[in-house]
Tab-separated table of C-alpha atoms in Angstrom:
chain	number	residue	atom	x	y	z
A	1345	UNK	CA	9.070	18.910	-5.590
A	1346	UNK	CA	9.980	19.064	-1.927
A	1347	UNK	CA	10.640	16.421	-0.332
A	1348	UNK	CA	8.369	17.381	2.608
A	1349	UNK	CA	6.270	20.560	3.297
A	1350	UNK	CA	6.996	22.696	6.769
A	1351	UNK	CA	4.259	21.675	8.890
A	1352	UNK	CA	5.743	18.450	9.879
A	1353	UNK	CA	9.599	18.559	8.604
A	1354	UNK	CA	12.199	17.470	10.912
A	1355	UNK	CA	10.061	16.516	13.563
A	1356	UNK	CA	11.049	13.115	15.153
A	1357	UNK	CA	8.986	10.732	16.982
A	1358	UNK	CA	9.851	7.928	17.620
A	1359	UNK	CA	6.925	5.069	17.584
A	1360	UNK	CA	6.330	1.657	18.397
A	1361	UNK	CA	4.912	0.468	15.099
A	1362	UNK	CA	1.762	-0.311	16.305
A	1363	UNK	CA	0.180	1.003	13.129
A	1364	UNK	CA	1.575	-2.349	11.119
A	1365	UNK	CA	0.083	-4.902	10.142
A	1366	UNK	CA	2.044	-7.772	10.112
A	1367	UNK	CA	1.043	-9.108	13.525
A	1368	UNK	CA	-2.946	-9.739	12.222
A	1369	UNK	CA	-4.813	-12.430	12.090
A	1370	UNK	CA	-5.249	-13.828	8.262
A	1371	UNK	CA	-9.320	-13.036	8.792
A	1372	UNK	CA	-7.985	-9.112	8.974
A	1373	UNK	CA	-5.459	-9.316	6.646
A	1374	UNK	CA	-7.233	-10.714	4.053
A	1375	UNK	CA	-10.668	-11.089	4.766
A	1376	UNK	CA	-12.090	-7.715	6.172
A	1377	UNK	CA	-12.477	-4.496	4.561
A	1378	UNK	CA	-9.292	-2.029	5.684
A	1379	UNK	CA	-10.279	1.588	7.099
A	1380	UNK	CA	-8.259	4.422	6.289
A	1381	UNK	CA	-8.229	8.241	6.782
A	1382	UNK	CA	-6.721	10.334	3.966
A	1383	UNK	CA	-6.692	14.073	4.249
A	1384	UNK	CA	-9.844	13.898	6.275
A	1385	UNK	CA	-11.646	11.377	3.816
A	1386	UNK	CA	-12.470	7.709	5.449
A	1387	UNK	CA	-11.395	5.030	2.480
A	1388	UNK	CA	-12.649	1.676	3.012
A	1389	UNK	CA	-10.845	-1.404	1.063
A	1390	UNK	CA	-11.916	-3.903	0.524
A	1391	UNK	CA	-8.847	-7.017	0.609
A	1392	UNK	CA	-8.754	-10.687	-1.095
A	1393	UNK	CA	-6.794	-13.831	-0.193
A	1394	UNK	CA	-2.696	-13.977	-1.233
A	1395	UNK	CA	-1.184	-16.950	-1.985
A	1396	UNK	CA	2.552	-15.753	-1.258
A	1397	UNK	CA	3.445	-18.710	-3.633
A	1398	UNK	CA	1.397	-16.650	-6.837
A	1399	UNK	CA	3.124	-13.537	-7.439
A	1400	UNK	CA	-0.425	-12.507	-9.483
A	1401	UNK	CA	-2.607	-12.209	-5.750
A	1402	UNK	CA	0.051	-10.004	-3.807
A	1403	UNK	CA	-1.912	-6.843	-4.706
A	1404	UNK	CA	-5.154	-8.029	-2.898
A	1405	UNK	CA	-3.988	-7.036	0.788
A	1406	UNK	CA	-2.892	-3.675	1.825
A	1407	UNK	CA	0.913	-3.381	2.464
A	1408	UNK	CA	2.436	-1.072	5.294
A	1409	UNK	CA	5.127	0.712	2.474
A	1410	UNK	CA	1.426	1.776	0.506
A	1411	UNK	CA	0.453	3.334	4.401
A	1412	UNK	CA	3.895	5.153	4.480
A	1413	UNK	CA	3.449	6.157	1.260
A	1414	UNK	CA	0.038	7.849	1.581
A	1415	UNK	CA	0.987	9.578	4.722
A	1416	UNK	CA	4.086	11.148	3.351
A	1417	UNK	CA	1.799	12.420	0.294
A	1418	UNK	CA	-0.540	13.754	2.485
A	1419	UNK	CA	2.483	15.997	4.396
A	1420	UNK	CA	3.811	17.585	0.899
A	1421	UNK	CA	2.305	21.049	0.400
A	1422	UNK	CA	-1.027	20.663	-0.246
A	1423	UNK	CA	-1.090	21.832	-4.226
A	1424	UNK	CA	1.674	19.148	-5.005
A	1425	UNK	CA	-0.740	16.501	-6.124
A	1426	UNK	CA	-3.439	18.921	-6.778
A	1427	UNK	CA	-4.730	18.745	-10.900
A	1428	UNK	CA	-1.867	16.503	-11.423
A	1429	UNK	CA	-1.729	13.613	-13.623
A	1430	UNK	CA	-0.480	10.304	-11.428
A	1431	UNK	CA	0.095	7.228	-13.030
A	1432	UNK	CA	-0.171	4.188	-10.142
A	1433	UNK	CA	1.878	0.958	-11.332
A	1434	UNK	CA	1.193	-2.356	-9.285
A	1435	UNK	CA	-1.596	-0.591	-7.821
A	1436	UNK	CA	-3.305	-3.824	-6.079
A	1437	UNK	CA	-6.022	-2.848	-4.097
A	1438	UNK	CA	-6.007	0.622	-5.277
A	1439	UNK	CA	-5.298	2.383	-1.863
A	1440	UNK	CA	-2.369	4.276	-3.378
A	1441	UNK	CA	-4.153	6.286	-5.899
A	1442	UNK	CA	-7.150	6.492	-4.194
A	1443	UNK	CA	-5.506	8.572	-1.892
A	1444	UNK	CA	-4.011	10.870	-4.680
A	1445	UNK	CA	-7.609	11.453	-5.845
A	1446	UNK	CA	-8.406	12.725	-3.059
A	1447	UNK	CA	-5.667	14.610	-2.769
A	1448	UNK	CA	-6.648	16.431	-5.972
A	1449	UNK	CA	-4.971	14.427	-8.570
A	1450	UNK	CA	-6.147	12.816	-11.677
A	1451	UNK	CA	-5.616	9.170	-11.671
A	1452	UNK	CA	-4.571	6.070	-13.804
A	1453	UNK	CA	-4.556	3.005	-11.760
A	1454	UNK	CA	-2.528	-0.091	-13.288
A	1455	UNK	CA	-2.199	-3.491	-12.163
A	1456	UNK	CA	-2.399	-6.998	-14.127
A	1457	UNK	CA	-5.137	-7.866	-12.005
A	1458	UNK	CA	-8.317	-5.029	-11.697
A	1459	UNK	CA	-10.617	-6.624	-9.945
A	1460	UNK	CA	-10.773	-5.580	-6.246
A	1461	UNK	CA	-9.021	-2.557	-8.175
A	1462	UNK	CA	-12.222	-1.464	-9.530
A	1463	UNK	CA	-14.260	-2.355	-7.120
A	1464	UNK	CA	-12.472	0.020	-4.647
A	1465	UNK	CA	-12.289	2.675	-7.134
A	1466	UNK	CA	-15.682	2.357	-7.444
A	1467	UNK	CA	-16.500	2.438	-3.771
A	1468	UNK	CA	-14.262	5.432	-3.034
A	1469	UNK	CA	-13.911	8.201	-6.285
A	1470	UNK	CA	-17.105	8.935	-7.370
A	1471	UNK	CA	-17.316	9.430	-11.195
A	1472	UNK	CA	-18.360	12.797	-11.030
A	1473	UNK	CA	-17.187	14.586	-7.637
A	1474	UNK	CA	-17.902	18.178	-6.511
A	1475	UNK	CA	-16.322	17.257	-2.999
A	1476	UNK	CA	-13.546	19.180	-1.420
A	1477	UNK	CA	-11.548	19.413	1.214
A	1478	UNK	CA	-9.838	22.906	2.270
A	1479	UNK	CA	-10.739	24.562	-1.198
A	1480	UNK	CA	-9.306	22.071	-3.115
A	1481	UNK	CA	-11.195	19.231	-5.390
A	1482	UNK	CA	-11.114	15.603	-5.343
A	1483	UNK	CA	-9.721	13.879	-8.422
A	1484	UNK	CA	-10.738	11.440	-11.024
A	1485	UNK	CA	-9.612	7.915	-11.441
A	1486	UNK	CA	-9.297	5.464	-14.063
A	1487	UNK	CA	-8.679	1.693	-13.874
A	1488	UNK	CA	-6.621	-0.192	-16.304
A	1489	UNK	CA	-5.060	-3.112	-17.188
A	1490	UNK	CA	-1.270	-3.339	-17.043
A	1491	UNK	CA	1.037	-6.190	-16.801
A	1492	UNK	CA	5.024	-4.788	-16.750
A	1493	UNK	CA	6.158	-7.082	-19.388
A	1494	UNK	CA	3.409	-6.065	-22.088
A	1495	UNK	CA	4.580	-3.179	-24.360
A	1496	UNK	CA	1.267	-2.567	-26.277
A	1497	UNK	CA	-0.444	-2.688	-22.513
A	1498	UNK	CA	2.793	-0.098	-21.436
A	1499	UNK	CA	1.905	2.369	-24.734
A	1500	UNK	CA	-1.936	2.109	-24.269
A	1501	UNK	CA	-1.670	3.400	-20.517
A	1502	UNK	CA	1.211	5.765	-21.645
A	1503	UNK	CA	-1.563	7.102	-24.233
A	1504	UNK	CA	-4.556	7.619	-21.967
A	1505	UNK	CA	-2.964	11.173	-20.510
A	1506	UNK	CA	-1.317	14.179	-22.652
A	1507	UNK	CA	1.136	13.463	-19.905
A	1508	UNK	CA	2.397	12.320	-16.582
A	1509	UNK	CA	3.686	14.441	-13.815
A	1510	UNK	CA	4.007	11.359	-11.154
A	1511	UNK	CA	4.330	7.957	-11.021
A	1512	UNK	CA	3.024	6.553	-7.311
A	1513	UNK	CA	4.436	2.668	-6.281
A	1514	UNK	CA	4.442	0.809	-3.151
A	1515	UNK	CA	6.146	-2.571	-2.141
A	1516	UNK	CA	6.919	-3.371	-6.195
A	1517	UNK	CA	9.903	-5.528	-5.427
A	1518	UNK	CA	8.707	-8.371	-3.582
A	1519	UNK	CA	10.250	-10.972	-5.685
A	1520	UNK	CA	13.584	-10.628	-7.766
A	1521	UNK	CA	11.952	-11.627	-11.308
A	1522	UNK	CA	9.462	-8.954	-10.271
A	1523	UNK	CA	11.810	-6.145	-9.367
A	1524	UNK	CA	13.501	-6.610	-12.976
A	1525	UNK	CA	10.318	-6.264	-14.595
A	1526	UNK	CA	9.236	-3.375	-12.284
A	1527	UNK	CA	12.183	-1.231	-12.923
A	1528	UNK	CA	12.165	-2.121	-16.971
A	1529	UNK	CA	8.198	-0.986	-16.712
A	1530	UNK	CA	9.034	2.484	-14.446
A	1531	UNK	CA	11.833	3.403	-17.136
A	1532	UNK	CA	9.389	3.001	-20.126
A	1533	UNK	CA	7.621	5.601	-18.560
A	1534	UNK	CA	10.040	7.840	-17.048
A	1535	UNK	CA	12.158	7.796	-19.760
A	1536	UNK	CA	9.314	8.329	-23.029
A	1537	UNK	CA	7.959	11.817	-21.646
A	1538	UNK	CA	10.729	14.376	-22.159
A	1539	UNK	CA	8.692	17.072	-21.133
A	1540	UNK	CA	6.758	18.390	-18.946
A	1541	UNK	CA	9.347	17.224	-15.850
A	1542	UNK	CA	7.636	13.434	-14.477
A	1543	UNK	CA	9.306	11.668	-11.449
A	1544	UNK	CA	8.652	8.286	-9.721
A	1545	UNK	CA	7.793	8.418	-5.901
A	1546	UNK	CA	8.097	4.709	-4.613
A	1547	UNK	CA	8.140	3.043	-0.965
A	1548	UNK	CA	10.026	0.014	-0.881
A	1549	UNK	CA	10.069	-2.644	2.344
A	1550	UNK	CA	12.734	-4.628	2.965
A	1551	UNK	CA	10.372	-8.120	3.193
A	1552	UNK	CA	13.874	-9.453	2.319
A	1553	UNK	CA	17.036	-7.861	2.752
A	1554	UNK	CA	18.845	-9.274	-0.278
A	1555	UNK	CA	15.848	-8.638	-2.874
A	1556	UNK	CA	15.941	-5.264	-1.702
A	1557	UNK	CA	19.421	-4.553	-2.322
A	1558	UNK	CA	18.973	-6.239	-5.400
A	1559	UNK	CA	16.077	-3.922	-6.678
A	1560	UNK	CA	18.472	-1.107	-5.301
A	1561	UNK	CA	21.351	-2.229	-7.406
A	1562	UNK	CA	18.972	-2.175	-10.850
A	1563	UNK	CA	17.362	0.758	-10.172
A	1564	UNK	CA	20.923	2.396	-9.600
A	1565	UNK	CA	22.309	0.969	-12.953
A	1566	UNK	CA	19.818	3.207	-14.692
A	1567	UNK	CA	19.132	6.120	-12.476
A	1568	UNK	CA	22.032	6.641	-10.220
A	1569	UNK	CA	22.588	10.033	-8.647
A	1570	UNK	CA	18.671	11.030	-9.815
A	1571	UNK	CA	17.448	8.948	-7.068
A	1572	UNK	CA	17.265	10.804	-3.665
A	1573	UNK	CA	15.730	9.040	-0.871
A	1574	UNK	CA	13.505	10.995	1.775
A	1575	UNK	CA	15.686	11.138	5.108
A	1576	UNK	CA	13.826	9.130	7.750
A	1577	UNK	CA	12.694	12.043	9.779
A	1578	UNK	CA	10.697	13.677	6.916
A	1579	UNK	CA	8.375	10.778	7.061
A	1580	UNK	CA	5.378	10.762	8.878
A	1581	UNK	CA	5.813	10.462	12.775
A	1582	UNK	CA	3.985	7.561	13.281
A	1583	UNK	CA	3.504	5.782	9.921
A	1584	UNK	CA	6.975	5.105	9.336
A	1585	UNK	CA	9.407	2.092	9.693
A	1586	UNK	CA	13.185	1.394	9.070
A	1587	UNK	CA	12.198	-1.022	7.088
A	1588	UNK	CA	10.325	1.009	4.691
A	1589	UNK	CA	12.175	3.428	2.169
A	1590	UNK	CA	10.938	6.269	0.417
A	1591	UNK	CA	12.681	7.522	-3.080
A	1592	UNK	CA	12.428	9.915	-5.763
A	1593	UNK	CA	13.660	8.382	-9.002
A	1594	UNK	CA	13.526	10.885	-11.987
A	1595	UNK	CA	14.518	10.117	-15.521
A	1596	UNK	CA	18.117	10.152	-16.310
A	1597	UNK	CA	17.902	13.144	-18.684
A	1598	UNK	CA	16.759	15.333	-15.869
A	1599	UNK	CA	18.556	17.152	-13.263
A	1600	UNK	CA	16.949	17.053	-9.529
């Protein structure tokens, strides 16, 4: 796919990074419901306490790599998603595949922890939608469970399509125990589906330099040269940070 459409490609500008979020108060981090406009849908989420300390409650609060993400879907041509099969891993509070629903794809949303996770699927993708925007229809989405070290969890999600054209992740390597397991869980599933084509699209934050590199460095090992990052002015212009890196990563069979 490309790695941006031409409505917004190459154009640079240059924000203060007012859009993040790591400047509120715990009460709207944690506590409030999150607003956010997706292809001209409003998506409300709804957010739950994280104990930094408890690598299991990380996916209750909405991360700014999960914004970048989203907005950077939303600028790829606008039948890229469209009656695609998306697998979400470490989904959290769902925001991520949410927005690929209503960007037209058909969803599986994984995380070892579902609850917010359904209830925002719930909230936002109705089970039976006639809604569309510009022509195009909104997609389905289904919650399950998945936690990265369980192989029967792994085949069971890796069962519920015929296939997988994407795999969607945001902010997966907070921790170094979870980047390992992250990166053996995304090659289970890049590498069992030979065809069709299926690539991983992930945003990634440097939270902490060293952990980032280190993800970098694993994720290398296996994939090397079939991981292209998206240059920094094919993001969106506002929701887009330094910090914050977006990558193709396809399997290691396939040429990009």
């Amino acid at each position: 796919p490309p790695l941006a459409s031409s409505g917004l490609a190459g154009l640079v500008v240059m924000g203060d990074e007012s859009w993040r979020r790591n400047d509120l108060s715990d009460k709207q981090r944690y506590e409030e419901t999150f607003p956010f406009r997706v292809c001209g849908h409003d998506i409300i989420i709804r957010q739950g306490k994280v104990d930094i300390s408890d690598c299991n409650t990380l996916g209750r609060t909405i991360w700014d790599s999960s914004m970048v993400l989203i907005k950077y879907l939303e600028m790829l041509p606008r039948d890229t998603l469209h009656r695609k099969n998306v697998l979400c891993l470490g989904s959290g509070t769902g925001m991520d595949g949410i927005a690929a629903a209503k960007l037209g794809a058909d969803v599986v949303l994984t995380d070892i922890s579902t609850e917010i996770l359904q209830a925002n699927v719930d909230a936002n993708v109705p089970v039976a939608s006639t809604e569309k925007t510009e022509g195009y229809r909104q997609g389905a989405a289904t919650v399950m469970m998945l936690d990265w070290a369980d192989m029967q969890q792994r085949k069971d999600v890796r069962e519920a399509r015929p296939h997988y054209d994407y795999i969607l992740a945001s902010d997966c390597a907070y921790y170094h125990h979870l980047s390992e397991l992250f990166v053996s869980c995304l090659s289970f599933f890049l590498q069992s589906q030979l065809s069709p084509p299926i690539c991983a699209i992930l945003a990634m934050e440097e939270h902490n330099q060293h952990v980032y590199e280190s993800f970098l460095c694993l994720l290398t090992e296996k994939y090397g040269h079939a991981i292209k990052e998206v240059p920094f002015d094919l993001l969106h212009p506002t929701y887009r940070s330094r910090k914050i890196h977006v990558l193709y990563v396809y399997p290691s069979n396939v040429s990009s």
